CSV table of C-alpha atoms and ligand atoms in Angstrom, one decimal:
chain,number,residue,atom,x,y,z
A,218,MET,CA,45.6,70.9,37.6
A,219,VAL,CA,45.9,67.2,36.9
A,220,ALA,CA,42.4,66.6,38.2
A,221,VAL,CA,41.1,69.2,35.7
A,222,ALA,CA,42.9,67.6,32.9
A,223,VAL,CA,41.6,64.2,33.8
A,224,SER,CA,38.1,65.5,34.0
A,225,TRP,CA,38.4,67.1,30.6
A,226,GLY,CA,39.9,63.9,29.3
A,227,TRP,CA,36.9,61.9,30.6
A,228,PHE,CA,34.5,64.5,29.3
A,229,LEU,CA,36.0,64.7,25.8
A,230,GLY,CA,36.3,60.9,25.6
A,231,ALA,CA,32.9,60.1,27.2
A,232,VAL,CA,30.7,62.5,25.3
A,233,PRO,CA,31.6,61.1,21.8
A,234,LEU,CA,31.3,57.6,23.2
A,235,LEU,CA,27.9,58.2,24.7
A,236,CYS,CA,26.7,59.8,21.4
A,237,LEU,CA,28.0,56.8,19.5
A,238,ALA,CA,26.3,54.4,21.9
A,239,PHE,CA,23.1,56.5,21.7
A,240,TRP,CA,23.2,56.5,17.9
A,241,HIS,CA,23.7,52.7,17.7
A,242,ALA,CA,21.3,51.8,20.6
A,243,ALA,CA,18.1,51.4,18.5
A,244,ASP,CA,19.9,49.5,15.7
A,245,ALA,CA,21.6,47.2,18.1
A,246,TRP,CA,18.3,46.6,19.9
A,247,TYR,CA,16.4,45.6,16.7
A,248,ARG,CA,19.3,43.4,15.5
A,249,ALA,CA,19.4,41.7,18.9
A,250,VAL,CA,15.7,41.0,18.9
A,251,PHE,CA,15.9,39.7,15.3
A,252,PHE,CA,18.9,37.5,16.2
A,253,LEU,CA,17.2,36.0,19.2
A,254,LYS,CA,14.0,35.3,17.3
A,255,HIS,CA,15.9,33.6,14.4
A,256,ARG,CA,18.9,32.1,16.2
A,257,SER,CA,17.9,28.5,15.6
A,258,GLY,CA,16.1,29.1,12.3
A,259,LYS,CA,17.2,28.7,8.8
A,260,GLY,CA,15.9,30.7,5.9
A,261,ALA,CA,14.7,29.4,2.5
A,262,ASN,CA,18.2,28.7,1.2
A,263,GLY,CA,19.4,27.2,4.4
A,264,ILE,CA,21.1,30.4,5.3
A,265,ARG,CA,20.4,32.1,8.7
A,266,PRO,CA,17.9,34.9,8.1
A,267,ARG,CA,19.3,38.5,8.1
A,268,LEU,CA,17.9,41.9,8.1
A,269,PRO,CA,18.2,44.1,5.0
A,270,PRO,CA,21.1,46.5,5.4
A,271,GLY,CA,20.6,50.0,6.9
A,272,HIS,CA,20.4,51.7,10.2
A,273,MET,CA,17.5,52.3,12.6
A,274,GLY,CA,18.6,55.8,13.5
A,275,LEU,CA,18.0,57.5,16.9
A,276,PRO,CA,16.0,55.7,19.6
A,277,PHE,CA,12.3,56.6,19.2
A,278,LEU,CA,12.8,59.2,16.4
A,279,GLY,CA,14.5,56.8,14.1
A,280,GLU,CA,15.4,58.5,10.8
A,281,THR,CA,12.1,60.4,10.4
A,282,MET,CA,13.8,63.8,10.9
A,283,SER,CA,16.4,62.8,8.2
A,284,LEU,CA,13.6,61.8,5.8
A,285,LEU,CA,11.7,65.1,6.4
A,286,TRP,CA,14.9,67.0,6.1
A,287,TYR,CA,15.5,65.6,2.6
A,288,PHE,CA,11.8,65.8,1.5
A,289,LYS,CA,10.7,69.1,3.0
A,290,HIS,CA,13.7,71.2,3.9
A,291,VAL,CA,16.5,70.7,1.4
A,292,ARG,CA,13.9,69.5,-1.2
A,293,ARG,CA,16.1,66.8,-2.6
A,294,PRO,CA,14.0,63.8,-1.6
A,295,ASP,CA,16.0,61.3,-3.7
A,296,ASP,CA,19.1,62.0,-1.5
A,297,PHE,CA,17.5,60.1,1.4
A,298,ILE,CA,17.7,56.8,-0.6
A,299,GLY,CA,20.8,57.9,-2.4
A,300,ALA,CA,22.7,58.2,1.0
A,301,LYS,CA,21.5,54.7,1.8
A,302,ARG,CA,22.7,53.3,-1.5
A,303,ARG,CA,26.1,54.9,-1.0
A,304,ALA,CA,26.4,53.5,2.5
A,305,TYR,CA,24.9,50.0,2.2
A,306,GLY,CA,25.6,48.3,-1.1
A,307,GLY,CA,24.9,50.5,-4.1
A,308,GLU,CA,22.5,49.5,-6.7
A,309,LYS,CA,22.4,45.8,-5.9
A,310,VAL,CA,20.3,46.1,-2.7
A,311,GLY,CA,16.6,46.8,-3.4
A,312,MET,CA,15.6,47.5,0.2
A,313,TYR,CA,17.0,49.0,3.5
A,314,ARG,CA,16.0,48.9,7.1
A,315,THR,CA,15.3,52.1,9.0
A,316,HIS,CA,12.8,53.5,11.5
A,317,LEU,CA,10.2,56.0,10.3
A,318,PHE,CA,7.1,57.7,11.7
A,319,GLY,CA,7.3,55.6,14.9
A,320,SER,CA,7.7,52.1,13.3
A,321,PRO,CA,10.6,49.9,12.3
A,322,THR,CA,10.6,50.1,8.5
A,323,ILE,CA,11.8,48.5,5.3
A,324,VAL,CA,12.2,51.0,2.4
A,325,ALA,CA,11.9,49.3,-1.0
A,326,CYS,CA,13.3,51.1,-4.0
A,327,MET,CA,14.1,48.8,-6.9
A,328,PRO,CA,11.7,47.7,-9.7
A,329,ALA,CA,11.8,44.0,-8.9
A,330,THR,CA,11.5,44.5,-5.1
A,331,ASN,CA,8.7,46.9,-5.4
A,332,LYS,CA,6.9,44.6,-7.8
A,333,PHE,CA,7.3,41.7,-5.4
A,334,ILE,CA,5.7,43.7,-2.6
A,335,PHE,CA,2.9,45.1,-4.8
A,336,GLN,CA,2.0,41.6,-6.1
A,337,ALA,CA,2.3,39.6,-2.9
A,338,GLY,CA,-1.1,38.8,-1.5
A,339,SER,CA,-2.8,40.7,1.4
A,340,ASP,CA,-1.9,37.8,3.7
A,341,THR,CA,1.8,38.7,3.1
A,342,PHE,CA,1.7,42.5,3.1
A,343,GLY,CA,-1.3,44.2,4.6
A,344,ILE,CA,-2.4,47.8,4.9
A,345,HIS,CA,-0.9,50.1,7.5
A,346,TRP,CA,-2.3,53.6,8.2
A,347,PRO,CA,-0.9,55.3,11.3
A,348,VAL,CA,-4.3,56.8,12.0
A,349,PRO,CA,-6.9,54.6,10.2
A,350,GLU,CA,-9.8,56.9,11.2
A,351,LEU,CA,-8.4,59.6,8.9
A,352,VAL,CA,-8.8,57.5,5.8
A,353,GLY,CA,-12.0,55.9,7.1
A,354,LEU,CA,-12.2,52.5,8.8
A,355,SER,CA,-14.3,50.9,6.0
A,356,SER,CA,-12.7,52.8,3.1
A,357,ILE,CA,-11.2,51.0,0.1
A,358,VAL,CA,-7.7,52.1,1.2
A,359,ASN,CA,-8.1,50.5,4.6
A,360,VAL,CA,-10.0,47.3,4.0
A,361,GLU,CA,-8.6,44.0,2.7
A,362,GLY,CA,-9.6,40.7,1.2
A,363,SER,CA,-13.2,40.3,-0.1
A,364,ASN,CA,-14.3,43.7,1.2
A,365,HIS,CA,-11.6,45.4,-0.7
A,366,THR,CA,-12.5,43.5,-3.9
A,367,ARG,CA,-16.1,44.4,-3.5
A,368,VAL,CA,-15.6,48.1,-3.0
A,369,ARG,CA,-12.9,48.3,-5.6
A,370,GLY,CA,-15.2,46.7,-8.2
A,371,VAL,CA,-17.7,49.7,-7.7
A,372,ILE,CA,-15.0,52.3,-8.1
A,373,LEU,CA,-13.5,50.7,-11.2
A,374,GLY,CA,-17.0,50.5,-12.7
A,375,ALA,CA,-17.6,54.1,-12.0
A,376,ILE,CA,-14.3,55.7,-13.1
A,377,ASN,CA,-12.3,53.2,-15.1
A,378,ARG,CA,-14.5,51.6,-17.7
A,379,PRO,CA,-14.4,53.1,-21.3
A,380,SER,CA,-18.1,53.9,-21.1
A,381,SER,CA,-17.7,55.7,-17.8
A,382,LEU,CA,-14.7,57.6,-19.1
A,383,ARG,CA,-16.7,58.7,-22.2
A,384,THR,CA,-19.5,60.1,-19.9
A,385,ILE,CA,-17.0,61.8,-17.6
A,386,ALA,CA,-15.2,63.4,-20.5
A,387,ALA,CA,-18.4,64.9,-21.8
A,388,THR,CA,-19.6,66.0,-18.3
A,389,VAL,CA,-16.4,67.7,-17.1
A,390,GLN,CA,-15.4,69.6,-20.3
A,391,PRO,CA,-17.7,72.6,-20.0
A,392,GLY,CA,-16.4,73.1,-16.4
A,393,VAL,CA,-12.8,73.0,-17.6
A,394,VAL,CA,-13.5,75.5,-20.4
A,395,ALA,CA,-15.3,77.8,-17.9
A,396,ALA,CA,-12.4,77.4,-15.4
A,397,LEU,CA,-9.8,78.4,-18.0
A,398,ASN,CA,-11.9,81.4,-19.0
A,399,SER,CA,-12.0,82.5,-15.4
A,400,TRP,CA,-8.2,82.0,-15.1
A,401,ALA,CA,-7.7,84.4,-18.1
A,402,ASP,CA,-10.1,86.9,-16.5
A,403,MET,CA,-8.1,86.8,-13.2
A,404,GLY,CA,-4.8,87.6,-15.0
A,405,THR,CA,-2.6,86.0,-12.4
A,406,ILE,CA,-3.6,82.8,-10.7
A,407,VAL,CA,-2.2,80.4,-8.1
A,408,ALA,CA,-2.4,77.2,-10.3
A,409,SER,CA,-2.3,74.8,-7.4
A,410,ASN,CA,-5.5,76.5,-5.9
A,411,GLU,CA,-7.4,76.9,-9.2
A,412,ALA,CA,-6.6,73.5,-10.5
A,413,LYS,CA,-8.4,72.0,-7.5
A,414,LYS,CA,-11.7,73.7,-8.4
A,415,MET,CA,-11.5,72.6,-12.0
A,416,PHE,CA,-13.2,69.2,-11.7
A,417,ILE,CA,-15.5,69.7,-8.8
A,418,SER,CA,-19.1,69.2,-10.0
A,419,MET,CA,-20.7,70.8,-7.0
A,420,GLU,CA,-22.1,74.3,-7.4
A,421,PRO,CA,-19.5,76.7,-5.9
A,422,SER,CA,-20.8,77.9,-2.5
A,423,SER,CA,-19.5,78.8,0.9
A,424,LEU,CA,-19.8,75.1,1.8
A,425,THR,CA,-17.6,74.0,-1.2
A,426,VAL,CA,-15.0,76.6,-0.1
A,427,LYS,CA,-15.0,75.1,3.4
A,428,MET,CA,-14.9,71.6,2.1
A,429,ASP,CA,-11.9,72.5,0.0
A,430,GLN,CA,-10.2,73.6,3.3
A,431,TRP,CA,-11.2,70.5,5.1
A,432,PHE,CA,-9.9,68.2,2.3
A,433,THR,CA,-6.6,70.1,2.3
A,434,SER,CA,-6.2,69.8,6.1
A,435,LEU,CA,-7.2,66.1,5.9
A,436,VAL,CA,-4.5,65.5,3.3
A,437,ALA,CA,-1.9,67.4,5.4
A,438,GLY,CA,-2.9,65.3,8.5
A,439,LEU,CA,-2.4,62.1,6.5
A,440,ARG,CA,1.2,63.2,5.7
A,441,ALA,CA,2.0,64.4,9.2
A,442,PHE,CA,3.5,62.7,12.2
A,443,PRO,CA,0.7,60.8,13.9
A,444,LEU,CA,0.6,62.9,17.1
A,445,ASP,CA,-2.9,63.7,18.1
A,446,PHE,CA,-3.4,66.6,20.5
A,447,PRO,CA,-4.8,70.2,19.9
A,448,GLY,CA,-2.5,72.1,17.6
A,449,THR,CA,-1.2,69.1,15.6
A,450,ALA,CA,-1.9,68.5,11.9
A,451,CYS,CA,-3.3,65.1,12.8
A,452,HIS,CA,-5.7,66.5,15.4
A,453,ASP,CA,-6.9,69.1,12.9
A,454,ALA,CA,-7.3,66.5,10.2
A,455,ARG,CA,-9.5,64.3,12.5
A,456,LYS,CA,-11.8,67.3,13.0
A,457,CYS,CA,-12.0,68.0,9.3
A,458,ARG,CA,-12.7,64.3,8.5
A,459,ARG,CA,-15.7,64.4,10.9
A,460,LYS,CA,-17.0,67.6,9.2
A,461,LEU,CA,-16.7,66.0,5.8
A,462,ASN,CA,-18.4,62.9,7.0
A,463,THR,CA,-21.3,65.0,8.2
A,464,VAL,CA,-21.7,66.7,4.8
A,465,PHE,CA,-21.7,63.5,2.9
A,466,GLN,CA,-24.0,61.8,5.5
A,467,ALA,CA,-26.5,64.6,4.9
A,468,GLU,CA,-26.2,64.2,1.1
A,469,LEU,CA,-26.8,60.4,1.5
A,470,GLU,CA,-29.9,61.1,3.6
A,471,ASP,CA,-31.2,63.5,0.9
A,472,ARG,CA,-30.6,60.9,-1.8
A,473,LYS,CA,-32.5,58.2,0.2
A,474,ASN,CA,-35.5,60.5,0.4
A,475,THR,CA,-35.8,61.3,-3.3
A,476,ASN,CA,-36.6,59.5,-6.5
A,477,LYS,CA,-34.1,61.5,-8.5
A,478,LYS,CA,-31.5,59.2,-10.3
A,479,TYR,CA,-27.8,59.9,-9.9
A,480,ASP,CA,-25.2,58.4,-12.1
A,481,ASP,CA,-22.1,58.8,-10.0
A,482,VAL,CA,-19.7,57.0,-7.6
A,483,MET,CA,-21.8,57.8,-4.6
A,484,SER,CA,-25.0,56.2,-6.1
A,485,GLY,CA,-22.8,53.2,-7.2
A,486,PHE,CA,-21.8,52.7,-3.5
A,487,MET,CA,-25.4,53.1,-2.4
A,488,GLU,CA,-26.7,50.4,-4.8
A,489,LEU,CA,-23.9,47.9,-4.4
A,490,GLU,CA,-24.9,44.5,-3.1
A,491,ASP,CA,-22.8,41.5,-2.2
A,492,GLU,CA,-23.7,37.8,-3.1
A,493,GLN,CA,-26.1,37.7,-0.2
A,494,GLY,CA,-27.8,40.8,-1.3
A,495,LYS,CA,-26.3,42.8,1.5
A,496,LYS,CA,-25.8,46.5,0.8
A,497,LEU,CA,-23.0,48.8,2.1
A,498,SER,CA,-23.8,50.5,5.4
A,499,ASP,CA,-24.1,54.3,5.4
A,500,ASP,CA,-20.7,54.6,7.1
A,501,GLU,CA,-19.1,52.4,4.4
A,502,VAL,CA,-20.7,54.6,1.6
A,503,VAL,CA,-19.4,57.8,3.3
A,504,ASP,CA,-16.0,56.5,4.1
A,505,ASN,CA,-15.5,55.5,0.5
A,506,ILE,CA,-16.8,58.6,-1.1
A,507,VAL,CA,-14.5,60.7,1.1
A,508,SER,CA,-11.6,58.4,0.1
A,509,VAL,CA,-12.2,58.6,-3.6
A,510,VAL,CA,-12.4,62.4,-3.4
A,511,VAL,CA,-9.2,62.6,-1.3
A,512,ALA,CA,-7.3,60.2,-3.7
A,513,GLY,CA,-8.6,61.8,-6.9
A,514,TYR,CA,-8.9,65.5,-6.1
A,515,GLU,CA,-5.6,66.5,-4.7
A,516,SER,CA,-3.6,64.2,-7.0
A,517,THR,CA,-5.2,65.4,-10.3
A,518,ALA,CA,-5.0,69.0,-9.2
A,519,SER,CA,-1.4,68.6,-8.4
A,520,ALA,CA,-0.7,67.0,-11.9
A,521,ILE,CA,-2.5,69.9,-13.6
A,522,MET,CA,-0.5,72.4,-11.6
A,523,TRP,CA,2.8,70.7,-12.6
A,524,ALA,CA,1.7,70.5,-16.3
A,525,THR,CA,1.2,74.3,-16.3
A,526,TYR,CA,4.6,74.8,-14.6
A,527,HIS,CA,6.5,72.7,-17.2
A,528,LEU,CA,4.7,74.2,-20.1
A,529,ALA,CA,5.6,77.7,-18.9
A,530,LYS,CA,9.2,76.6,-18.6
A,531,CYS,CA,9.3,74.7,-22.0
A,532,PRO,CA,8.0,76.8,-24.8
A,533,ASP,CA,9.1,74.3,-27.4
A,534,VAL,CA,7.0,71.6,-25.8
A,535,LEU,CA,4.0,74.0,-25.6
A,536,ALA,CA,4.4,74.8,-29.3
A,537,LYS,CA,4.3,71.1,-30.3
A,538,LEU,CA,1.4,70.5,-27.9
A,539,ARG,CA,-0.5,73.4,-29.5
A,540,GLU,CA,0.1,72.2,-33.0
A,541,GLU,CA,-1.3,68.8,-32.3
A,542,ASN,CA,-4.3,70.1,-30.4
A,543,MET,CA,-5.1,72.8,-33.0
A,544,MET,CA,-5.3,70.1,-35.6
A,545,MET,CA,-7.6,68.1,-33.4
A,546,SER,CA,-9.7,71.2,-32.7
A,547,LYS,CA,-10.0,71.9,-36.4
A,548,ARG,CA,-11.2,68.4,-37.0
A,549,LYS,CA,-13.7,68.7,-34.2
A,550,GLY,CA,-15.4,71.9,-35.4
A,551,ARG,CA,-16.9,74.5,-33.2
A,552,SER,CA,-17.2,73.0,-29.8
A,553,SER,CA,-13.8,71.5,-29.9
A,554,PHE,CA,-14.7,69.1,-27.1
A,555,ILE,CA,-12.6,66.0,-27.3
A,556,THR,CA,-13.9,62.5,-26.4
A,557,HIS,CA,-12.3,59.6,-24.7
A,558,ASP,CA,-11.9,57.9,-28.1
A,559,ASP,CA,-9.8,60.8,-29.4
A,560,ILE,CA,-7.1,60.3,-26.9
A,561,PRO,CA,-5.2,57.5,-28.7
A,562,LYS,CA,-4.9,59.9,-31.7
A,563,MET,CA,-3.3,62.7,-29.5
A,564,LYS,CA,0.2,61.1,-29.4
A,565,TYR,CA,2.2,64.2,-28.3
A,566,THR,CA,-0.3,65.2,-25.7
A,567,THR,CA,-0.2,61.7,-24.3
A,568,LYS,CA,3.6,62.0,-24.0
A,569,VAL,CA,3.2,65.3,-22.2
A,570,VAL,CA,0.8,63.7,-19.8
A,571,GLU,CA,3.1,60.7,-19.0
A,572,GLU,CA,6.1,63.0,-18.5
A,573,THR,CA,4.2,65.3,-16.2
A,574,ILE,CA,3.0,62.4,-14.1
A,575,ARG,CA,6.5,60.9,-14.0
A,576,MET,CA,8.1,64.1,-12.8
A,577,ALA,CA,5.4,65.1,-10.4
A,578,ASN,CA,5.7,62.0,-8.3
A,579,ILE,CA,2.4,62.8,-6.6
A,580,ALA,CA,2.4,59.6,-4.6
A,581,PRO,CA,6.1,59.3,-3.9
A,582,MET,CA,5.6,56.2,-1.7
A,583,THR,CA,3.0,53.6,-0.7
A,584,HIS,CA,2.6,51.9,2.6
A,585,ARG,CA,2.3,48.2,3.6
A,586,VAL,CA,2.9,46.2,6.7
A,587,ALA,CA,4.5,42.7,6.8
A,588,LYS,CA,2.0,40.2,8.1
A,589,ARG,CA,4.6,37.5,8.5
A,590,ASP,CA,8.4,37.2,8.1
A,591,VAL,CA,8.9,37.6,4.4
A,592,GLU,CA,12.1,36.4,2.7
A,593,TYR,CA,13.2,38.2,-0.4
A,594,GLY,CA,16.6,38.6,-2.1
A,595,GLY,CA,18.5,36.9,0.7
A,596,TYR,CA,17.0,39.1,3.4
A,597,THR,CA,14.1,38.8,5.8
A,598,ILE,CA,11.4,41.5,6.2
A,599,PRO,CA,10.3,40.9,9.8
A,600,LYS,CA,6.7,40.4,10.7
A,601,GLY,CA,5.0,43.6,11.9
A,602,TRP,CA,7.4,46.0,10.2
A,603,GLN,CA,6.2,48.8,8.1
A,604,VAL,CA,7.1,48.5,4.4
A,605,LEU,CA,7.5,51.7,2.3
A,606,VAL,CA,7.6,51.3,-1.4
A,607,LEU,CA,9.5,54.3,-2.6
A,608,VAL,CA,8.3,54.5,-6.2
A,609,ARG,CA,9.7,58.0,-6.8
A,610,SER,CA,13.2,56.8,-6.6
A,611,LEU,CA,12.7,54.8,-9.8
A,612,HIS,CA,11.3,57.8,-11.8
A,613,THR,CA,14.3,60.0,-10.9
A,614,ASP,CA,17.0,57.3,-11.4
A,615,PRO,CA,19.4,58.1,-14.3
A,616,ASN,CA,19.8,54.3,-14.8
A,617,TYR,CA,16.2,54.2,-16.0
A,618,TYR,CA,15.6,57.7,-17.3
A,619,GLU,CA,18.2,59.7,-19.1
A,620,ASP,CA,18.7,63.1,-17.5
A,621,PRO,CA,15.7,62.3,-15.2
A,622,LEU,CA,15.1,65.8,-13.8
A,623,THR,CA,14.6,67.3,-17.3
A,624,PHE,CA,11.1,67.6,-18.6
A,625,ASN,CA,11.3,65.7,-21.9
A,626,PRO,CA,8.0,64.3,-23.3
A,627,ASP,CA,9.9,62.8,-26.3
A,628,ARG,CA,11.5,60.2,-24.0
A,629,TRP,CA,8.1,58.5,-24.3
A,630,ASP,CA,8.9,57.6,-27.9
A,631,GLU,CA,10.2,54.5,-26.3
A,632,PRO,CA,8.3,52.8,-23.5
A,633,ALA,CA,9.9,52.9,-20.0
A,634,LYS,CA,12.1,50.0,-19.1
A,635,PRO,CA,10.1,47.1,-17.6
A,636,GLY,CA,9.0,47.8,-14.0
A,637,THR,CA,10.5,51.3,-13.8
A,638,TYR,CA,7.3,53.3,-14.2
A,639,GLN,CA,5.2,52.7,-11.0
A,640,VAL,CA,3.5,56.1,-10.6
A,641,PHE,CA,0.2,54.4,-10.0
A,642,GLY,CA,1.5,51.6,-7.8
A,643,GLY,CA,0.9,48.0,-8.8
A,644,GLY,CA,-0.8,44.7,-7.9
A,645,ASN,CA,-4.3,44.6,-6.6
A,646,ARG,CA,-4.2,48.1,-5.3
A,647,ILE,CA,-3.0,49.8,-8.5
A,648,CYS,CA,-4.7,53.2,-8.7
A,649,PRO,CA,-8.2,52.7,-10.1
A,650,GLY,CA,-8.3,56.3,-11.1
A,651,ASN,CA,-5.2,56.1,-13.4
A,652,MET,CA,-7.2,56.4,-16.6
A,653,LEU,CA,-9.4,59.1,-15.2
A,654,ALA,CA,-6.3,61.2,-14.1
A,655,ARG,CA,-4.8,60.9,-17.6
A,656,LEU,CA,-8.2,61.8,-19.2
A,657,GLN,CA,-8.6,64.9,-17.0
A,658,LEU,CA,-5.0,66.0,-17.7
A,659,THR,CA,-5.5,65.5,-21.4
A,660,ILE,CA,-8.7,67.5,-21.5
A,661,MET,CA,-7.2,70.4,-19.6
A,662,LEU,CA,-4.0,70.4,-21.8
A,663,HIS,CA,-6.2,70.4,-24.9
A,664,HIS,CA,-8.3,73.5,-23.9
A,665,LEU,CA,-5.3,75.3,-22.4
A,666,SER,CA,-3.1,74.9,-25.5
A,667,ILE,CA,-5.8,75.8,-28.1
A,668,GLY,CA,-7.2,78.7,-26.3
A,669,TYR,CA,-4.4,80.5,-24.4
A,670,GLU,CA,-0.9,81.9,-24.7
B,845,HEM,C1,-2.0,61.7,-11.2
B,845,HEM,C2,-2.9,61.2,-10.4
B,845,HEM,C3,-2.9,60.0,-9.5
B,845,HEM,C4,-1.8,59.4,-8.9
B,845,HEM,C5,-0.3,59.7,-9.2
B,845,HEM,C6,-2.3,58.3,-8.1
B,845,HEM,C7,-1.5,57.4,-7.5
B,845,HEM,C8,-2.0,56.3,-6.7
B,845,HEM,C9,-1.2,55.2,-6.2
B,845,HEM,C10,0.3,55.1,-6.3
B,845,HEM,C11,-2.0,54.4,-5.6
B,845,HEM,C12,-1.6,53.0,-4.9
B,845,HEM,C13,-1.6,53.1,-3.4
B,845,HEM,C14,-1.1,51.8,-2.8
B,845,HEM,O1,-0.6,50.9,-3.5
B,845,HEM,O2,-1.4,51.7,-1.6
B,845,HEM,C15,-3.4,54.9,-5.7
B,845,HEM,C16,-4.5,54.3,-5.2
B,845,HEM,C17,-5.7,54.8,-5.3
B,845,HEM,N1,-6.1,55.9,-6.1
B,845,HEM,FE1,-4.9,57.0,-7.2
B,845,HEM,N2,-3.7,58.3,-8.1
B,845,HEM,C18,-4.1,59.4,-8.9
B,845,HEM,C19,-5.3,59.8,-9.3
B,845,HEM,C20,-6.5,59.1,-8.8
B,845,HEM,C21,-7.8,59.5,-9.1
B,845,HEM,C22,-8.2,60.6,-10.1
B,845,HEM,C23,-8.7,58.7,-8.3
B,845,HEM,C24,-10.2,58.7,-8.3
B,845,HEM,C25,-11.0,59.6,-8.6
B,845,HEM,C26,-7.8,57.9,-7.5
B,845,HEM,C27,-8.3,56.9,-6.6
B,845,HEM,C28,-7.5,56.0,-6.0
B,845,HEM,C29,-8.0,55.1,-5.0
B,845,HEM,C30,-9.5,54.9,-4.6
B,845,HEM,C31,-6.9,54.3,-4.6
B,845,HEM,C32,-6.9,53.1,-3.6
B,845,HEM,C33,-7.0,51.8,-4.4
B,845,HEM,C34,-7.0,50.5,-3.5
B,845,HEM,O3,-6.5,50.6,-2.4
B,845,HEM,O4,-7.4,49.5,-4.1
B,845,HEM,N3,-6.5,58.1,-7.8
B,845,HEM,N4,-3.3,56.0,-6.4
């Protein structure tokens, strides 16, 4: 009897102790490694370097399951960082240590901290993709330094200059009007699916349907755990990436063998030369064209889908939007096509666009990797650690936006507090498609509000 009681005692005491030890093992390990590395060193202020507060979670898994739980299961993504704030120092601390997607990680979530990371040079924070082949090895989102500047210049020229935006506005509008007509004919639509087709200039065919599926799987793979074996999202995404590369490679070959002039991003990439007159290789052209489509296509479609959702929920906003756009339409006459230069006059529509993008949080976080030990705010971000800039936590923070989860375009009567609106990132990787995304959304809202209930 005594022996049984002792065994139970051991068991009941040992199990919680083992669990506790298991829970703290990874954190203790990383702290020990950091301590040993810095035991004789002094930081910038003569203080011994220290890790940002936080916890590394379970061995190997880290806190990935917890992040996914908040983002995907309970659908309260802000509670992930909210829990950290409550546990480790409230509003004052702008970053936390954790372990996500297989890497030790610092999550940044304050305007000043995020800005510091965005604006530090690529020798301080580089690019980190768990599976670089998925985004393309020579794509803008993967390259750094002069290669990045070179490719970025082409993309900015093709989609961000006022002259390009004027051309794009004129080119895409007939397609938007036709798409809205077809929505009306269908009666009920799945906005997230239909919005994707709205700005694709390729003639619809069985190939474009397949490409749409391949792009969707590719994006799913980029967001999935980087496990690559048959049946995983990452494996599927790799296959889709190869198929997309083949399609664009064939398009590239066709263009090389014709005299026809194209005025689009792909031809921009094909014609680009560096100072030595060297052109981009075919692989570089294909990698970048796929990246631009991935970055622009899903994000804009998602913003359009959210705009239709909020307008359906907020009839008063729709009424004001309609009033402004009806007036614009009357001024424009029969075709009612707006131009890029009309946009500054569409004050209420612009507020609806900004509020939609703020609430949609389409890119909730961006990724970097620390290329050296980086000191900031009294803490050290260790070399080699992944850095996640969680921009969405700013856009849903009641300290920066009153009643942040309410769709209220009128909040944009005042500009956002400095540094609290980072939907398009910042620094030298700020989204080059930000004006295009706003333009596309404005065009769609104009035609939706003047033509349909
Ligand atoms: C509402 C729509 C959009 C949102 C919220 C958005 C958001 C972002 C963010 C946050 C970044 C920065 C990533 C980082 O710092 O690593 C980014 C980069 C990028 N975006 Fe967008 N984007 C949108 C639309 C577009 C469109 C329409 C295009 C092009 C057609 C585009 C092309 C790109 C490209 C090429 C990059 C990489 C820039 C670089 O690494 O230099 N985006 N986007």
